Amino acid sequence: MRDELLSVVVPIYNVEKYLYQCIDSIINQTYTQIEIILVDDGSTDTSGEIADKYALKDKRIKVIHKKNGGLISARHTGVNSAQGNYVTFVDADDWIALNMYKTLMDIIVKYNVELVTSGCFRYHSEEMKHASYDKFIAPGLYTQDQICEKIIPIMLWDRRSNVCSLDPSTCFKIYKRELLLPVLEELKDKKFYYGEDSAITYSYILKAANIYCTNEMFYYHRQRTDTPLAPYFFSDDYFRKLTEVYYFLYNKFISHPLKSILIKQLDYFYANSAKYKLWEYEIQKPARKDYYLFPFDRIFPGGRLIIYGAGRVGKDYMQQLEKLCYGNSVTWVDKNYASMERNVSCPDCIADMEFDYVVIAIIKDEIVKEIKDWLMSTGVPNEKIIHCILKCQM
């Protein structure tokens, strides 16, 4: 039956070393009612040729060769051409257990769900692999009301673990195509390399009528490097891309009945992602176990900034800005400037300056209000005044 056809989309880019194992694990699935869409995203090695050879051997395989456009573009291309009512993904350097799709499709058919989730193994070698699954989400069926009550409040950020409680990876899940395609349509021109799974899965969950969660692990996610940070953390435009993800999800969340819960989680997600980037610059863990994160989500890089406050918060902000070279110019002001060791100026200098934002690095609300009132009395518009204190655990 067409309703039970599963479309497996595999984006491919220069993975000739791993592609055989990946495709073999899909074509040998015990669930045989699948179509396999291999999307060659402009590979310059032999990956495209390998895909074509498999298509000659197995009629369930379709190969699409396209100009390189990134992961989201490749996924959109695959899903757009899919014939199945259900869709899943496999990264071309990973592989899956042979009973994965039989187990998950049995759940979909039995419960008629719009999303089924599972776990994975993070694989370095046979001697070094670890289980990864959604530990704080109980296995089972969730209706829409239960999704709102038990999953949405912790899916993007859970304070118990300081990570998301629902892993957004698209490769451990099966989606209903008619719900997934509109999400990918909105994202198809984006070039995220961090957060693309979050943009897809969390947007999708907001629309799902029901989901089924299982902690079983079938997927092997290959860890191709021993370094703690993925290569995209070292990109010069990492924060710009991360900000794009932030605002994409923000615009999804703002109209949801649980918007306040969702946006708070989103802020924590952003803060944690920024923390990883900061490690590139060898900002070592301080003697204390926390620090204050500069509000990168509110301010695009390259702006002219004034930091008001030279206490603990202000010092944390300035350390991050100096390491990242985030602003075109940064001026630091404080009422007690005369007693400061560093180059801190009198706040009165703001009247003679051109700037894009004044960031208030103060915790106490009464002092913040006093500063805001003074700034506005001098002609600084409210939209240029930023105050967002977020403490992060290290």
Short mmCIF file of C-alpha atoms in Angstrom, two decimals:
data_model
loop_
_atom_site.label_atom_id
_atom_site.label_comp_id
_atom_site.label_asym_id
_atom_site.label_seq_id
_atom_site.Cartn_x
_atom_site.Cartn_y
_atom_site.Cartn_z
CA MET A 1 0.00 0.00 0.00
CA ARG A 2 1.22 3.53 -0.80
CA ASP A 3 0.38 4.63 2.73
CA GLU A 4 3.10 2.34 4.02
CA LEU A 5 5.79 3.39 1.54
CA LEU A 6 8.76 4.95 3.34
CA SER A 7 11.00 7.38 1.45
CA VAL A 8 14.60 7.40 2.68
CA VAL A 9 16.51 10.55 1.67
CA VAL A 10 20.31 10.42 1.72
CA PRO A 11 22.14 13.73 1.06
CA ILE A 12 25.58 12.97 -0.38
CA TYR A 13 28.65 15.17 -0.59
CA ASN A 14 32.18 13.77 -0.93
CA VAL A 15 31.72 10.68 1.24
CA GLU A 16 33.08 7.96 -1.06
CA LYS A 17 34.89 6.31 1.85
CA TYR A 18 31.67 5.65 3.79
CA LEU A 19 28.93 5.52 1.17
CA TYR A 20 28.97 1.76 0.51
CA GLN A 21 28.31 0.90 4.15
CA CYS A 22 25.55 3.52 4.34
CA ILE A 23 23.63 2.38 1.25
CA ASP A 24 24.09 -1.33 2.03
CA SER A 25 22.49 -0.84 5.46
CA ILE A 26 19.43 0.74 3.78
CA ILE A 27 18.88 -1.67 0.90
CA ASN A 28 19.16 -4.66 3.27
CA GLN A 29 16.44 -3.44 5.63
CA THR A 30 13.93 -6.07 6.73
CA TYR A 31 11.27 -3.51 5.87
CA THR A 32 11.31 -3.67 2.07
CA GLN A 33 8.58 -1.21 1.10
CA ILE A 34 10.96 1.71 0.77
CA GLU A 35 12.25 4.05 -1.89
CA ILE A 36 15.80 5.33 -1.52
CA ILE A 37 16.54 8.82 -2.83
CA LEU A 38 20.25 9.52 -3.12
CA VAL A 39 20.82 13.26 -3.54
CA ASP A 40 24.30 13.94 -4.89
CA ASP A 41 24.85 17.54 -3.79
CA GLY A 42 27.62 18.40 -6.24
CA SER A 43 30.21 15.88 -5.03
CA THR A 44 33.68 16.24 -6.53
CA ASP A 45 34.86 12.72 -5.60
CA THR A 46 33.37 9.42 -6.81
CA SER A 47 30.29 9.59 -4.55
CA GLY A 48 27.95 10.37 -7.47
CA GLU A 49 29.31 7.44 -9.49
CA ILE A 50 28.83 5.08 -6.55
CA ALA A 51 25.22 6.21 -6.22
CA ASP A 52 24.57 5.60 -9.92
CA LYS A 53 26.00 2.07 -9.69
CA TYR A 54 23.63 1.22 -6.83
CA ALA A 55 20.67 2.56 -8.82
CA LEU A 56 21.45 0.07 -11.60
CA LYS A 57 21.28 -2.79 -9.10
CA ASP A 58 18.16 -1.83 -7.12
CA LYS A 59 15.00 -0.41 -8.69
CA ARG A 60 14.01 1.19 -5.38
CA ILE A 61 16.92 3.63 -5.69
CA LYS A 62 16.59 7.01 -7.39
CA VAL A 63 19.63 9.28 -7.81
CA ILE A 64 19.39 13.05 -8.11
CA HIS A 65 22.50 14.99 -9.14
CA LYS A 66 22.38 18.69 -8.28
CA LYS A 67 24.61 21.70 -7.85
CA ASN A 68 26.00 22.01 -4.34
CA GLY A 69 23.51 23.85 -2.16
CA GLY A 70 24.07 22.50 1.33
CA LEU A 71 22.33 19.97 3.55
CA ILE A 72 18.92 21.63 3.80
CA SER A 73 18.75 22.12 0.05
CA ALA A 74 19.60 18.45 -0.53
CA ARG A 75 16.99 17.31 1.98
CA HIS A 76 14.34 19.52 0.42
CA THR A 77 15.15 18.19 -3.05
CA GLY A 78 14.81 14.62 -1.83
CA VAL A 79 11.57 15.11 0.07
CA ASN A 80 10.08 17.12 -2.79
CA SER A 81 10.55 14.14 -5.13
CA ALA A 82 9.50 11.49 -2.59
CA GLN A 83 6.52 9.25 -3.31
CA GLY A 84 5.99 7.88 0.18
CA ASN A 85 3.61 9.30 2.73
CA TYR A 86 6.42 8.93 5.28
CA VAL A 87 9.97 10.26 5.07
CA THR A 88 13.22 9.76 6.94
CA PHE A 89 16.89 10.68 6.46
CA VAL A 90 20.29 9.04 6.67
CA ASP A 91 23.55 10.99 6.60
CA ALA A 92 25.81 9.44 3.98
CA ASP A 93 28.69 8.73 6.39
CA ASP A 94 26.41 6.91 8.87
CA TRP A 95 24.57 3.59 8.77
CA ILE A 96 21.53 1.92 10.36
CA ALA A 97 20.56 -1.38 11.99
CA LEU A 98 18.79 -3.74 9.59
CA ASN A 99 15.54 -3.80 11.62
CA MET A 100 15.25 -0.04 12.10
CA TYR A 101 12.51 0.74 9.60
CA LYS A 102 10.52 -2.44 10.31
CA THR A 103 10.35 -1.53 14.00
CA LEU A 104 9.49 2.14 13.48
CA MET A 105 7.01 1.62 10.63
CA ASP A 106 5.18 -1.00 12.72
CA ILE A 107 4.68 1.72 15.33
CA ILE A 108 3.43 4.20 12.73
CA VAL A 109 0.93 1.73 11.29
CA LYS A 110 -0.27 0.57 14.72
CA TYR A 111 -0.77 4.03 16.26
CA ASN A 112 -1.24 6.13 13.10
CA VAL A 113 1.24 8.73 14.38
CA GLU A 114 2.70 11.71 12.53
CA LEU A 115 6.17 11.36 14.02
CA VAL A 116 8.12 8.51 15.58
CA THR A 117 11.43 9.15 17.40
CA SER A 118 14.27 6.85 18.42
CA GLY A 119 17.87 6.97 19.64
CA CYS A 120 21.32 6.36 18.22
CA PHE A 121 24.85 5.24 18.92
CA ARG A 122 27.58 7.89 18.72
CA TYR A 123 30.23 5.77 17.05
CA HIS A 124 33.99 6.30 17.16
CA SER A 125 34.96 2.62 16.93
CA GLU A 126 33.70 -0.76 18.13
CA GLU A 127 35.55 -0.13 21.37
CA MET A 128 34.34 3.43 21.67
CA LYS A 129 30.64 4.08 21.13
CA HIS A 130 27.96 5.35 23.45
CA ALA A 131 24.19 5.27 23.55
CA SER A 132 22.23 8.47 23.00
CA TYR A 133 18.49 8.68 23.55
CA ASP A 134 15.88 11.00 25.05
CA LYS A 135 16.32 10.06 28.71
CA PHE A 136 13.80 12.53 30.14
CA ILE A 137 10.96 11.66 27.75
CA ALA A 138 9.16 8.46 28.64
CA PRO A 139 8.63 6.03 25.75
CA GLY A 140 5.10 5.83 24.42
CA LEU A 141 2.31 7.60 22.55
CA TYR A 142 1.67 11.33 23.05
CA THR A 143 -1.47 13.13 21.93
CA GLN A 144 -1.36 16.81 21.01
CA ASP A 145 -2.37 17.84 24.55
CA GLN A 146 0.30 15.59 26.00
CA ILE A 147 2.88 17.02 23.60
CA CYS A 148 2.08 20.50 24.93
CA GLU A 149 2.17 19.32 28.53
CA LYS A 150 5.13 16.93 28.61
CA ILE A 151 7.36 17.47 25.58
CA ILE A 152 7.26 21.08 24.39
CA PRO A 153 8.24 22.53 27.82
CA ILE A 154 11.55 20.61 27.80
CA MET A 155 12.23 19.62 24.19
CA LEU A 156 14.62 22.44 23.28
CA TRP A 157 16.18 22.97 26.70
CA ASP A 158 15.83 21.04 29.95
CA ARG A 159 17.34 22.59 33.07
CA ARG A 160 17.80 19.14 34.63
CA SER A 161 20.41 18.20 32.06
CA ASN A 162 21.29 21.58 30.50
CA VAL A 163 20.65 20.15 27.05
CA CYS A 164 17.60 19.49 24.91
CA SER A 165 15.40 16.63 26.09
CA LEU A 166 14.29 15.72 22.58
CA ASP A 167 17.22 15.22 20.22
CA PRO A 168 16.30 17.16 17.05
CA SER A 169 18.29 14.93 14.67
CA THR A 170 16.15 14.15 11.64
CA CYS A 171 17.94 10.83 11.08
CA PHE A 172 16.48 9.07 14.14
CA LYS A 173 12.90 9.91 13.17
CA ILE A 174 10.19 9.21 10.62
CA TYR A 175 8.00 12.13 9.53
CA LYS A 176 4.74 12.45 7.65
CA ARG A 177 5.69 13.95 4.31
CA GLU A 178 2.72 16.33 3.99
CA LEU A 179 3.65 18.02 7.28
CA LEU A 180 7.39 18.01 6.69
CA LEU A 181 7.49 19.43 3.18
CA PRO A 182 6.11 22.92 4.11
CA VAL A 183 8.79 23.22 6.82
CA LEU A 184 11.52 22.39 4.31
CA GLU A 185 9.99 24.80 1.78
CA GLU A 186 10.53 27.63 4.27
CA LEU A 187 14.10 26.52 4.90
CA LYS A 188 15.22 25.47 1.42
CA ASP A 189 17.28 28.59 0.72
CA LYS A 190 18.94 28.64 4.14
CA LYS A 191 22.52 27.51 4.51
CA PHE A 192 22.62 26.59 8.19
CA TYR A 193 25.39 24.20 9.16
CA TYR A 194 24.46 24.26 12.83
CA GLY A 195 20.89 24.08 14.03
CA GLU A 196 19.29 22.87 10.79
CA ASP A 197 17.87 19.79 12.52
CA SER A 198 16.51 21.98 15.32
CA ALA A 199 14.82 24.29 12.80
CA ILE A 200 13.17 21.30 11.13
CA THR A 201 12.17 19.05 14.02
CA TYR A 202 10.99 21.63 16.55
CA SER A 203 8.93 23.43 13.91
CA TYR A 204 7.41 20.10 12.90
CA ILE A 205 6.48 19.10 16.46
CA LEU A 206 4.43 22.28 16.86
CA LYS A 207 2.20 21.02 14.02
CA ALA A 208 2.03 17.31 14.90
CA ALA A 209 -1.26 15.89 16.17
CA ASN A 210 0.54 13.02 17.89
CA ILE A 211 3.96 11.43 18.20
CA TYR A 212 5.42 8.19 19.48
CA CYS A 213 8.74 8.18 21.34
CA THR A 214 10.96 5.13 21.71
CA ASN A 215 14.36 4.88 23.37
CA GLU A 216 15.44 2.01 21.13
CA MET A 217 18.65 2.71 19.21
CA PHE A 218 19.09 1.70 15.58
CA TYR A 219 21.16 4.51 14.07
CA TYR A 220 24.98 4.68 14.04
CA HIS A 221 26.21 8.26 13.89
CA ARG A 222 29.84 8.21 12.87
CA GLN A 223 32.12 10.53 14.82
CA ARG A 224 34.74 11.37 12.20
CA THR A 225 36.93 13.48 14.47
CA ASP A 226 38.22 13.21 18.02
CA THR A 227 38.09 16.96 18.58
CA PRO A 228 35.41 18.18 21.00
CA LEU A 229 34.13 20.86 18.60
CA ALA A 230 32.70 20.30 15.13
CA PRO A 231 34.36 22.21 12.25
CA TYR A 232 31.48 24.66 11.88
CA PHE A 233 32.26 26.17 15.29
CA PHE A 234 35.47 27.57 13.78
CA SER A 235 33.74 29.41 10.95
CA ASP A 236 34.01 33.19 10.92
CA ASP A 237 30.27 33.57 10.34
CA TYR A 238 29.16 31.02 12.95
CA PHE A 239 27.26 33.59 15.01
CA ARG A 240 25.52 35.00 11.95
CA LYS A 241 24.30 31.54 10.97
CA LEU A 242 23.30 30.76 14.55
CA THR A 243 21.34 34.01 14.71
CA GLU A 244 19.46 32.98 11.56
CA VAL A 245 18.43 29.74 13.26
CA TYR A 246 17.42 31.68 16.36
CA TYR A 247 15.12 34.06 14.49
CA PHE A 248 13.65 31.30 12.32
CA LEU A 249 12.55 29.41 15.43
CA TYR A 250 11.59 32.62 17.25
CA ASN A 251 9.15 33.48 14.47
CA LYS A 252 7.69 29.99 14.75
CA PHE A 253 7.33 30.16 18.52
CA ILE A 254 5.96 33.68 18.89
CA SER A 255 2.46 32.73 17.73
CA HIS A 256 2.25 29.49 19.74
CA PRO A 257 0.12 29.36 22.92
CA LEU A 258 3.24 28.26 24.83
CA LYS A 259 5.38 31.03 23.37
CA SER A 260 6.85 32.21 26.67
CA ILE A 261 8.06 28.69 27.50
CA LEU A 262 9.40 28.12 24.01
CA ILE A 263 11.26 31.42 23.72
CA LYS A 264 12.89 30.94 27.13
CA GLN A 265 14.15 27.54 25.95
CA LEU A 266 15.33 29.12 22.72
CA ASP A 267 17.40 31.66 24.66
CA TYR A 268 19.08 28.86 26.59
CA PHE A 269 19.71 26.97 23.34
CA TYR A 270 21.36 30.06 21.88
CA ALA A 271 23.41 30.69 25.01
CA ASN A 272 24.73 27.15 25.07
CA SER A 273 25.60 27.28 21.37
CA ALA A 274 27.47 30.54 21.90
CA LYS A 275 29.39 28.99 24.78
CA TYR A 276 30.74 26.28 22.49
CA LYS A 277 31.96 28.90 20.05
CA LEU A 278 33.76 30.74 22.81
CA TRP A 279 35.80 27.64 23.60
CA GLU A 280 37.49 28.04 20.21
CA TYR A 281 39.15 31.15 21.59
CA GLU A 282 40.39 29.26 24.61
CA ILE A 283 38.31 31.22 27.06
CA GLN A 284 39.10 28.90 29.92
CA LYS A 285 36.61 27.94 32.53
CA PRO A 286 36.83 30.63 35.22
CA ALA A 287 37.37 29.94 38.90
CA ARG A 288 33.63 30.35 39.44
CA LYS A 289 31.25 27.90 37.78
CA ASP A 290 29.16 30.41 35.87
CA TYR A 291 29.45 33.50 33.75
CA TYR A 292 27.17 36.04 32.07
CA LEU A 293 26.62 35.60 28.36
CA PHE A 294 26.56 38.66 26.11
CA PRO A 295 23.13 38.95 24.37
CA PHE A 296 24.39 37.85 20.93
CA ASP A 297 20.82 37.00 19.86
CA ARG A 298 19.76 40.66 20.18
CA ILE A 299 22.73 42.27 18.43
CA PHE A 300 24.19 41.45 15.05
CA PRO A 301 28.00 41.45 14.70
CA GLY A 302 29.71 44.59 13.47
CA GLY A 303 27.64 47.13 15.38
CA ARG A 304 28.86 50.11 17.39
CA LEU A 305 28.32 49.18 21.03
CA ILE A 306 28.31 50.84 24.43
CA ILE A 307 28.53 48.59 27.47
CA TYR A 308 27.07 50.33 30.54
CA GLY A 309 28.40 48.70 33.69
CA ALA A 310 31.91 47.54 34.61
CA GLY A 311 31.07 45.06 37.34
CA ARG A 312 30.97 41.28 37.04
CA VAL A 313 28.48 41.26 34.17
CA GLY A 314 30.28 43.99 32.25
CA LYS A 315 33.63 42.25 32.61
CA ASP A 316 32.19 39.01 31.23
CA TYR A 317 30.63 40.89 28.32
CA MET A 318 33.86 42.69 27.48
CA GLN A 319 35.91 39.50 27.62
CA GLN A 320 33.62 37.85 25.09
CA LEU A 321 33.48 40.89 22.79
CA GLU A 322 37.25 41.33 22.80
CA LYS A 323 37.93 37.67 22.07
CA LEU A 324 35.37 37.58 19.25
CA CYS A 325 36.00 41.07 17.83
CA TYR A 326 32.21 41.21 17.68
CA GLY A 327 31.66 44.97 17.42
CA ASN A 328 33.16 47.56 15.11
CA SER A 329 33.71 49.73 18.16
CA VAL A 330 32.99 49.09 21.82
CA THR A 331 32.92 51.77 24.51
CA TRP A 332 32.76 50.82 28.18
CA VAL A 333 31.12 53.23 30.65
CA ASP A 334 30.34 53.20 34.36
CA LYS A 335 29.38 55.82 36.95
CA ASN A 336 32.42 54.78 39.01
CA TYR A 337 34.77 55.07 36.06
CA ALA A 338 37.37 57.07 37.99
CA SER A 339 38.13 54.12 40.27
CA MET A 340 38.33 51.54 37.50
CA GLU A 341 41.65 49.99 36.52
CA ARG A 342 40.75 49.55 32.86
CA ASN A 343 39.79 52.10 30.24
CA VAL A 344 36.26 52.84 31.45
CA SER A 345 34.65 56.17 30.58
CA CYS A 346 32.09 58.46 32.16
CA PRO A 347 28.50 57.77 30.97
CA ASP A 348 28.18 61.46 30.01
CA CYS A 349 30.31 60.73 26.93
CA ILE A 350 27.35 58.88 25.40
CA ALA A 351 25.77 62.21 24.43
CA ASP A 352 28.63 62.92 22.00
CA MET A 353 28.81 59.45 20.45
CA GLU A 354 27.29 57.64 17.50
CA PHE A 355 26.28 54.08 18.37
CA ASP A 356 23.86 51.30 17.51
CA TYR A 357 23.15 49.87 20.98
CA VAL A 358 23.65 50.55 24.64
CA VAL A 359 23.88 47.24 26.49
CA ILE A 360 23.15 47.57 30.21
CA ALA A 361 25.35 45.10 32.10
CA ILE A 362 23.63 45.47 35.46
CA ILE A 363 21.66 42.87 37.44
CA LYS A 364 19.58 44.94 39.90
CA ASP A 365 16.26 46.01 38.37
CA GLU A 366 16.05 49.33 40.20
CA ILE A 367 19.47 50.40 38.91
CA VAL A 368 18.60 49.24 35.39
CA LYS A 369 15.42 51.34 35.46
CA GLU A 370 17.36 54.36 36.66
CA ILE A 371 19.89 53.97 33.82
CA LYS A 372 17.19 53.44 31.18
CA ASP A 373 15.27 56.50 32.34
CA TRP A 374 18.45 58.59 32.18
CA LEU A 375 19.41 57.31 28.74
CA MET A 376 15.95 58.03 27.33
CA SER A 377 15.98 61.49 28.89
CA THR A 378 19.15 62.21 26.91
CA GLY A 379 17.47 61.15 23.66
CA VAL A 380 18.51 57.50 23.37
CA PRO A 381 15.56 55.61 21.83
CA ASN A 382 14.21 52.64 23.77
CA GLU A 383 14.87 50.21 20.89
CA LYS A 384 18.61 50.93 21.17
CA ILE A 385 18.71 49.98 24.85
CA ILE A 386 19.37 46.28 25.48
CA HIS A 387 19.11 44.56 28.83
CA CYS A 388 19.12 40.76 29.03
CA ILE A 389 20.99 39.08 31.87
CA LEU A 390 21.60 35.39 31.20
CA LYS A 391 23.83 33.38 33.51
CA CYS A 392 25.39 30.23 32.02
CA GLN A 393 26.82 27.23 33.82
CA MET A 394 30.25 26.12 32.73
#
